[in-house]
mmCIF file of C-alpha atoms in Angstrom:
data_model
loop_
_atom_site.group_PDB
_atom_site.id
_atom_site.type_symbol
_atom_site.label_atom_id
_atom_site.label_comp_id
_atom_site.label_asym_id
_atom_site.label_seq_id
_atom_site.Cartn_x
_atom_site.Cartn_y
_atom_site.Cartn_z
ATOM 1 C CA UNK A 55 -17.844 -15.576 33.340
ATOM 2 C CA UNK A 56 -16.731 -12.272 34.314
ATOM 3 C CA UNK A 57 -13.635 -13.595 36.012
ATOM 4 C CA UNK A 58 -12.640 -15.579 32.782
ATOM 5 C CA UNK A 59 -12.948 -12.535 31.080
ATOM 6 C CA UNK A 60 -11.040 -10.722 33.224
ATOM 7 C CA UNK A 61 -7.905 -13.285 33.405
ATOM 8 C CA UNK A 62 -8.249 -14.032 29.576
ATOM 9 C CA UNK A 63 -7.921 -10.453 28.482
ATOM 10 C CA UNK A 64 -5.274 -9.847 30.484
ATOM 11 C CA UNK A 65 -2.998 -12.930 29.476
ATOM 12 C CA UNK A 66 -3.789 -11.740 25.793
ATOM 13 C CA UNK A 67 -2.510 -8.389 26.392
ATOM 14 C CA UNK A 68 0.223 -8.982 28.330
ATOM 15 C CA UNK A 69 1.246 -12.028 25.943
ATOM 16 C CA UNK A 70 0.528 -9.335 22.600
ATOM 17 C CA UNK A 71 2.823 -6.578 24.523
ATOM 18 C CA UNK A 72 5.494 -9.217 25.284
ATOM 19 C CA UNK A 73 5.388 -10.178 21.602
ATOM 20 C CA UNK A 74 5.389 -6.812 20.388
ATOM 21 C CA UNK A 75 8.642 -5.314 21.998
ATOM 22 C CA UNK A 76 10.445 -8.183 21.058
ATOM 23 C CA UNK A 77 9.418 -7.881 17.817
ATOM 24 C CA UNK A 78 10.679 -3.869 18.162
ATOM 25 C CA UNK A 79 14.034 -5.264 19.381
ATOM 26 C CA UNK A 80 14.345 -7.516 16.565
ATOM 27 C CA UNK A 81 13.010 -4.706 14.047
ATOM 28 C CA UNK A 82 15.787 -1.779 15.394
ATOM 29 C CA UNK A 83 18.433 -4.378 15.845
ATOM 30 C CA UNK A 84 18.462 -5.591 11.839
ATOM 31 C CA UNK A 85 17.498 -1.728 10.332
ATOM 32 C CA UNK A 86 20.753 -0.467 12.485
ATOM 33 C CA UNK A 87 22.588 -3.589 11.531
ATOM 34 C CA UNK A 88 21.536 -3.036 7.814
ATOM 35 C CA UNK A 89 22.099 0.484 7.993
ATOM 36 C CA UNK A 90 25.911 0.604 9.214
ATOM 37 C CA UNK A 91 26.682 -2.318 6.630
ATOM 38 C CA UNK A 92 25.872 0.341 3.607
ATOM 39 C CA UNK A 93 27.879 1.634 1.172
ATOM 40 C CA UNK A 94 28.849 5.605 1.910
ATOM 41 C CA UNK A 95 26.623 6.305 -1.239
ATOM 42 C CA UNK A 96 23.733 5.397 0.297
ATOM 43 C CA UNK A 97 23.761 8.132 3.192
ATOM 44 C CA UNK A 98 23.706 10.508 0.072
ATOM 45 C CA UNK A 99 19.843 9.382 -0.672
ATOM 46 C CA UNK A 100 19.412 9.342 2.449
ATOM 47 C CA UNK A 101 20.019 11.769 5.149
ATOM 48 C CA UNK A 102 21.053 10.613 9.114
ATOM 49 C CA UNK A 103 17.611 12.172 10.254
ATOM 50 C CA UNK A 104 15.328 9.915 8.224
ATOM 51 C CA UNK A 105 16.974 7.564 9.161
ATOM 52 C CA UNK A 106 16.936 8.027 12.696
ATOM 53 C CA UNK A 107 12.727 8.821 12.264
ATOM 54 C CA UNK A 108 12.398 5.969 10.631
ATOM 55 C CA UNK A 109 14.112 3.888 13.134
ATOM 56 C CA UNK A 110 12.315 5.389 16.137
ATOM 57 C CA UNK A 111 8.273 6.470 15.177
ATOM 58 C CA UNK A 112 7.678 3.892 12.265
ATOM 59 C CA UNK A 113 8.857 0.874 14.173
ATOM 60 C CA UNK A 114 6.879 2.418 16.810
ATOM 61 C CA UNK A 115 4.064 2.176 14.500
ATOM 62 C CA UNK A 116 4.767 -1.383 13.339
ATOM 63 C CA UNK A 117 5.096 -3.045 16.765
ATOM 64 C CA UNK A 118 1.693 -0.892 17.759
ATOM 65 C CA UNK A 119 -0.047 -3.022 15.076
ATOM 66 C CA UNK A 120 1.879 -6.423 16.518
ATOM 67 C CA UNK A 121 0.865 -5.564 19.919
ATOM 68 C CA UNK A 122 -1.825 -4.893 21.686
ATOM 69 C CA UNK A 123 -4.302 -3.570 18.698
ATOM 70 C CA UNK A 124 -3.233 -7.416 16.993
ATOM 71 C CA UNK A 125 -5.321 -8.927 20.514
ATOM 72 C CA UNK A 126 -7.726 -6.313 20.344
ATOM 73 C CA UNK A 127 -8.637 -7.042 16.509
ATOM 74 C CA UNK A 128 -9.004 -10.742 17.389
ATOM 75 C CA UNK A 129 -11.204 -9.762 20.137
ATOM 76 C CA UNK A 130 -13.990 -7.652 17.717
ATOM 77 C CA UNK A 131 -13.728 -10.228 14.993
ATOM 78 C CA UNK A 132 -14.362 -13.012 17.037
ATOM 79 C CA UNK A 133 -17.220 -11.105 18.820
ATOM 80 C CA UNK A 134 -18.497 -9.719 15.473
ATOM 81 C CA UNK A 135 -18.831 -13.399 14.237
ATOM 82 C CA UNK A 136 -20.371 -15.035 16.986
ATOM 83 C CA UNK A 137 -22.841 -12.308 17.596
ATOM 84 C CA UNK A 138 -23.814 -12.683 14.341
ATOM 85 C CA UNK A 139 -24.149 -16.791 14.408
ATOM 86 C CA UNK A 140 -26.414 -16.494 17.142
ATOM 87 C CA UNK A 141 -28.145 -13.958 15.447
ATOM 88 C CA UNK A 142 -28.922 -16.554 12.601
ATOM 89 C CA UNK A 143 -29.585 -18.820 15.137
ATOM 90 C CA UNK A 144 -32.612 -16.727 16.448
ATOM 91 C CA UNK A 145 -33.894 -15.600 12.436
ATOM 92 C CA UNK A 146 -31.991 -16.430 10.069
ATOM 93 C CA UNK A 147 -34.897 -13.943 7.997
ATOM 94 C CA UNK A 148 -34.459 -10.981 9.925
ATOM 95 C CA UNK A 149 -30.616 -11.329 10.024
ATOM 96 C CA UNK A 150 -30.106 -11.725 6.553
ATOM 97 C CA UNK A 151 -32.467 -8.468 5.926
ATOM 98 C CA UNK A 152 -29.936 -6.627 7.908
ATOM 99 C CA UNK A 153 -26.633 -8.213 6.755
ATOM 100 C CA UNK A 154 -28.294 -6.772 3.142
ATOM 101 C CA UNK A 155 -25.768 -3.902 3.674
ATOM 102 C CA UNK A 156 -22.364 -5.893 3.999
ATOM 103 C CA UNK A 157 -21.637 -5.975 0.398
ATOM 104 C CA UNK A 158 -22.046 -1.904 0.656
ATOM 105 C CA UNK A 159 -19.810 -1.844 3.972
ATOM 106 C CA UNK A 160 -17.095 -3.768 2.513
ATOM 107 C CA UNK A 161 -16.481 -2.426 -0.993
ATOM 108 C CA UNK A 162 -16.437 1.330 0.693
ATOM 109 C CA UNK A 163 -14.099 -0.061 2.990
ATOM 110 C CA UNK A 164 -11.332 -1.820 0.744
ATOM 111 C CA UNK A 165 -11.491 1.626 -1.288
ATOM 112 C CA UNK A 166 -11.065 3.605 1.686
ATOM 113 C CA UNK A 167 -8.215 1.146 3.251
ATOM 114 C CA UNK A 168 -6.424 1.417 -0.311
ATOM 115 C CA UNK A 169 -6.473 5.629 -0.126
ATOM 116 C CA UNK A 170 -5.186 5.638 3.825
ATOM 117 C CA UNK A 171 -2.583 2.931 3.136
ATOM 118 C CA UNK A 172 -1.228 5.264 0.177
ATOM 119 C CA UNK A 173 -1.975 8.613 2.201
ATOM 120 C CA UNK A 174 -0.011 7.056 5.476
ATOM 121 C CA UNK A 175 3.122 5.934 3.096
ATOM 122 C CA UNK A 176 3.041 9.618 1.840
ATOM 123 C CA UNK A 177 3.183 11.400 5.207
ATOM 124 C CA UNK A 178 5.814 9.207 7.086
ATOM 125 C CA UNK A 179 7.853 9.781 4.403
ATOM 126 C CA UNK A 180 7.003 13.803 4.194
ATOM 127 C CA UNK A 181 7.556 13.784 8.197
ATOM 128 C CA UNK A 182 11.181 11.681 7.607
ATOM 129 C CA UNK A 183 12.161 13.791 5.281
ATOM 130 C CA UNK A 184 10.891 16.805 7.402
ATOM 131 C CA UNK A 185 12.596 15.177 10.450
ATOM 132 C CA UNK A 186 16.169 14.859 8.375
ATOM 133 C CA UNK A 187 15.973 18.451 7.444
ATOM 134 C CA UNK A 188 15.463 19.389 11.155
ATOM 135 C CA UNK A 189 18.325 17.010 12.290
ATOM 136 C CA UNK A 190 20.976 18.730 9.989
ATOM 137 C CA UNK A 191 20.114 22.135 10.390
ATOM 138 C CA UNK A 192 20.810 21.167 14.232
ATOM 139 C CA UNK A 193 23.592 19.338 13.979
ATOM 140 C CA UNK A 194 24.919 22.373 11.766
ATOM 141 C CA UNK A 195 23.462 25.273 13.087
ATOM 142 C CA UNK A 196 26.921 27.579 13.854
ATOM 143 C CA UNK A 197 27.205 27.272 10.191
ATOM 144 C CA UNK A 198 23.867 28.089 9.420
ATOM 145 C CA UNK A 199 24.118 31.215 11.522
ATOM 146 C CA UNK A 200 27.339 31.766 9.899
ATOM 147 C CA UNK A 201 25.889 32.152 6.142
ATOM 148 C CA UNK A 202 22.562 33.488 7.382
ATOM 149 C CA UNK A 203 21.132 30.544 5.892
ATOM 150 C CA UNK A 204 18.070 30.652 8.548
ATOM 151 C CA UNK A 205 15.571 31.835 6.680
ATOM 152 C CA UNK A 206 15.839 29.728 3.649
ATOM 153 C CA UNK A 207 16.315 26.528 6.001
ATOM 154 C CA UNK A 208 12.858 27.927 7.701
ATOM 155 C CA UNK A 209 11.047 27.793 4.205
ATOM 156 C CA UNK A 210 12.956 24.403 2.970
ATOM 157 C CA UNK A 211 11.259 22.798 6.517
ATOM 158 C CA UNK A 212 7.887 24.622 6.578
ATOM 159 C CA UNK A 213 7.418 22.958 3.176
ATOM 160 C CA UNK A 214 7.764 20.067 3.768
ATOM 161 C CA UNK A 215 5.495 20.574 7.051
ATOM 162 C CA UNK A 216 2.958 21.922 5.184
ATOM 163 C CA UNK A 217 3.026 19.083 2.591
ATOM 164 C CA UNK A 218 2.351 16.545 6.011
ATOM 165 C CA UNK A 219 -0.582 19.154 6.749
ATOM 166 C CA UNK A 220 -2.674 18.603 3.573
ATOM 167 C CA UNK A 221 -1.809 15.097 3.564
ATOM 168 C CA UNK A 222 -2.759 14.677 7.199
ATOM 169 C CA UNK A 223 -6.286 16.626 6.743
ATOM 170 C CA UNK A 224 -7.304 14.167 3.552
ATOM 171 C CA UNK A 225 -6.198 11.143 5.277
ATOM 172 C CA UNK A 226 -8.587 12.348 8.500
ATOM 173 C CA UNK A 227 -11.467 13.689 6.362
ATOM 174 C CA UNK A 228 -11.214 10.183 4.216
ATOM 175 C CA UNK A 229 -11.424 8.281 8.425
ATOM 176 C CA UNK A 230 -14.036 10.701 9.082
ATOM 177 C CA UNK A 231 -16.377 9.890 5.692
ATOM 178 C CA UNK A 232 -15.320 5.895 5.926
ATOM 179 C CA UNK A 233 -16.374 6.095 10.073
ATOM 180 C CA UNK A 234 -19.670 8.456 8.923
ATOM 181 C CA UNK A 235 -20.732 6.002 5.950
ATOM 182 C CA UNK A 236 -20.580 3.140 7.833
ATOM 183 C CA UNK A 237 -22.828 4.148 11.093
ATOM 184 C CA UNK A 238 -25.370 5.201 8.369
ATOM 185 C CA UNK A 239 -25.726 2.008 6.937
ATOM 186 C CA UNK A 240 -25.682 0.367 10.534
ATOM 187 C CA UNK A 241 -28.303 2.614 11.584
ATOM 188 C CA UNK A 242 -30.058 2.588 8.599
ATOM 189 C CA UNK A 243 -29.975 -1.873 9.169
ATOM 190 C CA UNK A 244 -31.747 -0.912 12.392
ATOM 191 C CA UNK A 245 -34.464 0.425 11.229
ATOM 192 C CA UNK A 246 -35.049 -2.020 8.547
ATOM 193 C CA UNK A 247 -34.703 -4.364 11.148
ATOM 194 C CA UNK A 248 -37.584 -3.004 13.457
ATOM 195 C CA UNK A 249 -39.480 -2.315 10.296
ATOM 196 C CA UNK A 250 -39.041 -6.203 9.288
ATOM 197 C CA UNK A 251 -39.235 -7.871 12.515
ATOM 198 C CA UNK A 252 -42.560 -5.735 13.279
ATOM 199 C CA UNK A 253 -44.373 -8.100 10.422
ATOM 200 C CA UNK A 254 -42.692 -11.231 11.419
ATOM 201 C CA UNK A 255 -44.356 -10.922 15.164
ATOM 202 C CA UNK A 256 -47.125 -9.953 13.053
ATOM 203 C CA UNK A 257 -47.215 -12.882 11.069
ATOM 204 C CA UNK A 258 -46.587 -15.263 14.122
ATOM 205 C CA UNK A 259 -43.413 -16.066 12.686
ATOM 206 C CA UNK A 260 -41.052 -15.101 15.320
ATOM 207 C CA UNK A 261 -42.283 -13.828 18.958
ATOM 208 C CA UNK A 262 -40.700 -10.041 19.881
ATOM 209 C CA UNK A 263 -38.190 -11.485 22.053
ATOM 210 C CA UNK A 264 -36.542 -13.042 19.482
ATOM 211 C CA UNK A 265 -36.601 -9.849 17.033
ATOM 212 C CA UNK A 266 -34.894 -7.789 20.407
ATOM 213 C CA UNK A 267 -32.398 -10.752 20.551
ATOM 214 C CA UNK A 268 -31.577 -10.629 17.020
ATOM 215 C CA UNK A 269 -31.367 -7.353 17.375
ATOM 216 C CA UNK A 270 -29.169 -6.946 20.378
ATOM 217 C CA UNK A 271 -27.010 -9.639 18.592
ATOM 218 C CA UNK A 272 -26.749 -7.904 15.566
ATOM 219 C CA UNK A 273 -26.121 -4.110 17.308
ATOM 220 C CA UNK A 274 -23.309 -5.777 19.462
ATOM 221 C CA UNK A 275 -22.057 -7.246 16.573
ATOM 222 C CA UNK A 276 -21.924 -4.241 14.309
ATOM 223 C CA UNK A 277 -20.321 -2.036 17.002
ATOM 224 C CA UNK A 278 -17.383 -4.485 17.957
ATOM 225 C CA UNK A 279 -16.821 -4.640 13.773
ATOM 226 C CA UNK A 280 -16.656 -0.523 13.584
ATOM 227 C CA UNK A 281 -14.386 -0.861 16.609
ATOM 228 C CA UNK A 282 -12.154 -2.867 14.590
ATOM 229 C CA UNK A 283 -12.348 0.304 11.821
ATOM 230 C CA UNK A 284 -9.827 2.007 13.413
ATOM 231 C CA UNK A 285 -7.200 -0.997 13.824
ATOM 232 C CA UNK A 286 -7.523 -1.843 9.971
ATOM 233 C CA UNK A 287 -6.638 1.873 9.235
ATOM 234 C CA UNK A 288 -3.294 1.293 11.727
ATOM 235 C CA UNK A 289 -2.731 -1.741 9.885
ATOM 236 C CA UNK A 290 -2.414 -0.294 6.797
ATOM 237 C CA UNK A 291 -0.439 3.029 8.090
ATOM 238 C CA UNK A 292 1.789 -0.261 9.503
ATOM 239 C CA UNK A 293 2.451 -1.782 6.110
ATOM 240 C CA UNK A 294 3.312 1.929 4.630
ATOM 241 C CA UNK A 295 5.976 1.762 7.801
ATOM 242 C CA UNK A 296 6.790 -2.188 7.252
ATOM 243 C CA UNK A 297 8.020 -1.569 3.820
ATOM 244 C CA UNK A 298 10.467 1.130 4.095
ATOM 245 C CA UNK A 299 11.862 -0.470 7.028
ATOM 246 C CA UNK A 300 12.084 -3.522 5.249
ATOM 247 C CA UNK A 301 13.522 -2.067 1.848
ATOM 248 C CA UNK A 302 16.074 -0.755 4.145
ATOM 249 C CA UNK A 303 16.912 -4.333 5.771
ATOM 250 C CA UNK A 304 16.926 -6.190 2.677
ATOM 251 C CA UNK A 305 19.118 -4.055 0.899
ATOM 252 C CA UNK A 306 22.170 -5.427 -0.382
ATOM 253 C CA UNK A 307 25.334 -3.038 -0.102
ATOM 254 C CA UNK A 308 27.835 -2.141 -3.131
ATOM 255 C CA UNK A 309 30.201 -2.438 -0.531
ATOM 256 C CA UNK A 310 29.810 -4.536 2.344
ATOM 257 C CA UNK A 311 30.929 -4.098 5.927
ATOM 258 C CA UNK A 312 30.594 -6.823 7.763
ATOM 259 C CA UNK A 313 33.194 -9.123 8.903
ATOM 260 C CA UNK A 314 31.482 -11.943 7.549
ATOM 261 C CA UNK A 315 30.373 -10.839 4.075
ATOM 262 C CA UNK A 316 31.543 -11.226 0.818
ATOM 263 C CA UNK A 317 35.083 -9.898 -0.313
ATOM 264 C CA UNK A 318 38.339 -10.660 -0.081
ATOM 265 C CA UNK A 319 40.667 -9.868 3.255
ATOM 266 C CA UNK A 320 44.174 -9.456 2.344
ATOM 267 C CA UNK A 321 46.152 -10.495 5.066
ATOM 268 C CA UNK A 322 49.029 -8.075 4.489
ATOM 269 C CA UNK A 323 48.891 -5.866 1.966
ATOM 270 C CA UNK A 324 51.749 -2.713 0.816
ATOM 271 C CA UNK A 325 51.895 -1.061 -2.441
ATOM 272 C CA UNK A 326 51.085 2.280 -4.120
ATOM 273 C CA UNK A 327 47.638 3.934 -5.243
ATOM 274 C CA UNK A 328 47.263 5.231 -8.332
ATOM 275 C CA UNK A 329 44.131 7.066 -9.939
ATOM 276 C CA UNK A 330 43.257 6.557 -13.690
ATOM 277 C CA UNK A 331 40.970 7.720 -15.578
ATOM 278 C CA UNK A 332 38.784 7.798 -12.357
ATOM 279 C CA UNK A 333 35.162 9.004 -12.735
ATOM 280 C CA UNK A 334 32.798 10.414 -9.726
ATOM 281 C CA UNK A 335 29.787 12.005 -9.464
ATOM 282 C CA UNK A 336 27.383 11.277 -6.142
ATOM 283 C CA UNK A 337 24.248 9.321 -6.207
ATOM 284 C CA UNK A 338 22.034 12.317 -5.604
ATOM 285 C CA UNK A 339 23.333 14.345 -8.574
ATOM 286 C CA UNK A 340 24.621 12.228 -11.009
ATOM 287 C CA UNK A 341 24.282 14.404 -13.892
ATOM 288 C CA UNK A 342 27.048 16.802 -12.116
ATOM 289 C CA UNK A 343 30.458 14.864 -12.365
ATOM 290 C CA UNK A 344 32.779 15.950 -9.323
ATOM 291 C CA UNK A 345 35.695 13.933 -11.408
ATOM 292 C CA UNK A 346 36.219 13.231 -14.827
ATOM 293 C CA UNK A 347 39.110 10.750 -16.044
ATOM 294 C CA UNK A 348 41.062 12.137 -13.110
ATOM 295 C CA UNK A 349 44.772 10.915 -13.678
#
């Protein structure tokens, strides 16, 4: 048994990894393909360094959840639900006294998933946008020095730094109350459980190997579910990821770049350019018009 353990854990691994990196290549492969094939106006929303964090730490964080923790969830769910058939197998009485705190467990928990999926959306897009203001500063820095424009670009980053910070510490003090609330209810099970299962062998109901069986059953059970916590909080810092990713992908372009997209190619084209009454502001400040009916 230990051997089969041993071999099927590590095909599921290896076969999750596998499945995840290709999954990564596919994911980079259609943002960068999506991303060259915009319009210039879109790089005004959005600057090169969000782009680039998106492209590198929240696919990262996608392909984690497709991986590895993917096999690893299957692996406490399944355990979680056979531990707790054989459980009712053994009592179904004592087993439903302890499952009395599921309806508890599970409300608290879709609450608390809802909060850290909106909390991780928040700070990847904080640290992007953090990330972006790094990159140019960089990328420009001579300038920068130049103007003596340090200082200000110091206080424009360490804002939005500190804006990742108090997002960060609710998202952890939200894992840390969901991760505290649910061990007390587990523990508190227990000791209903002993308390429950002492009258049953009093009662000649069930012997007190069964109520240690059920009990083992129902401990194993309850710790491979709380180890599967931690993967449903990735999950939903995954779907935070998944979506601007995805926005990105599916995003149709004003102006398309691709050989094979829509448009018209002239074969051979000469002539003259003339402006008339040509109107431009950028996407980012469209209230301040660069041209007006320029002629």
């Amino acid at each position: 048994m230990g051997v089969g353990a041993w071999l099927l854990a590590t095909l599921a691994v290896a076969c999750f990894s596998i499945s995840g990196e290709r999954q990564a290549r596919r994911i980079r492969r259609s943002f960068f393909t999506a991303i060259l094939d915009q319009e210039v106006a879109f790089f005004d929303d959005h600057k090169p360094g969000e782009l680039t964090s998106y492209l590198s730490s929240d696919v990262n964080i996608v392909c984690s959840v497709l991986g590895i923790k993917t096999a690893n969830l299957i692996n406490y769910l399944s355990s979680f639900i056979v531990a707790y058939v054989l459980a009712f197998v053994q009592s179904w009485r004592l087993t439903l006294i302890m499952m009395a705190i599921m309806p508890v467990l599970i409300i608290s928990g879709a609450f608390i998933a809802i909060f850290l999926s909106t909390a991780s959306a928040k700070a990847q897009a904080a640290y992007a946008t953090a990330g972006g203001i790094a990159q140019e500063v960089l990328s420009a820095i001579r300038t920068v020095q130049a103007f003596g424009a340090g200082p200000r670009e110091c206080a424009r980053y360490n804002a939005r730094v500190e804006e990742c910070e108090r997002i960060s510490i609710r998202k952890g003090s939200m894992m840390g109350l969901s991760v505290g609330v649910t061990y007390a209810f587990v523990w508190c099970s227990y000791a209903v459980a002993f308390f429950y299962g002492s009258y049953l062998v009093e009662w000649g109901l069930r012997s007190g190997g069964d109520v240690v069986s059920v009990f083992l059953c129902l401990m194993m059970g309850s710790f491979q579910l709380g180890a599967a916590g931690p993967i449903f909080a990735s999950i939903n810092e995954a779907r935070g990821a998944a979506y601007k990713l995805f926005s990105i992908v599916d995003r149709a372009s004003a102006i398309p770049a691709q050989e094979d997209g829509p448009g018209q190619r002239l074969p051979d084209f000469q002539g003259h350019i003339a402006f008339e009454g040509v109107g431009f502001a950028y996407p980012s400040r469209r209230d301040v018009p660069i041209f007006r009916g320029l002629d």
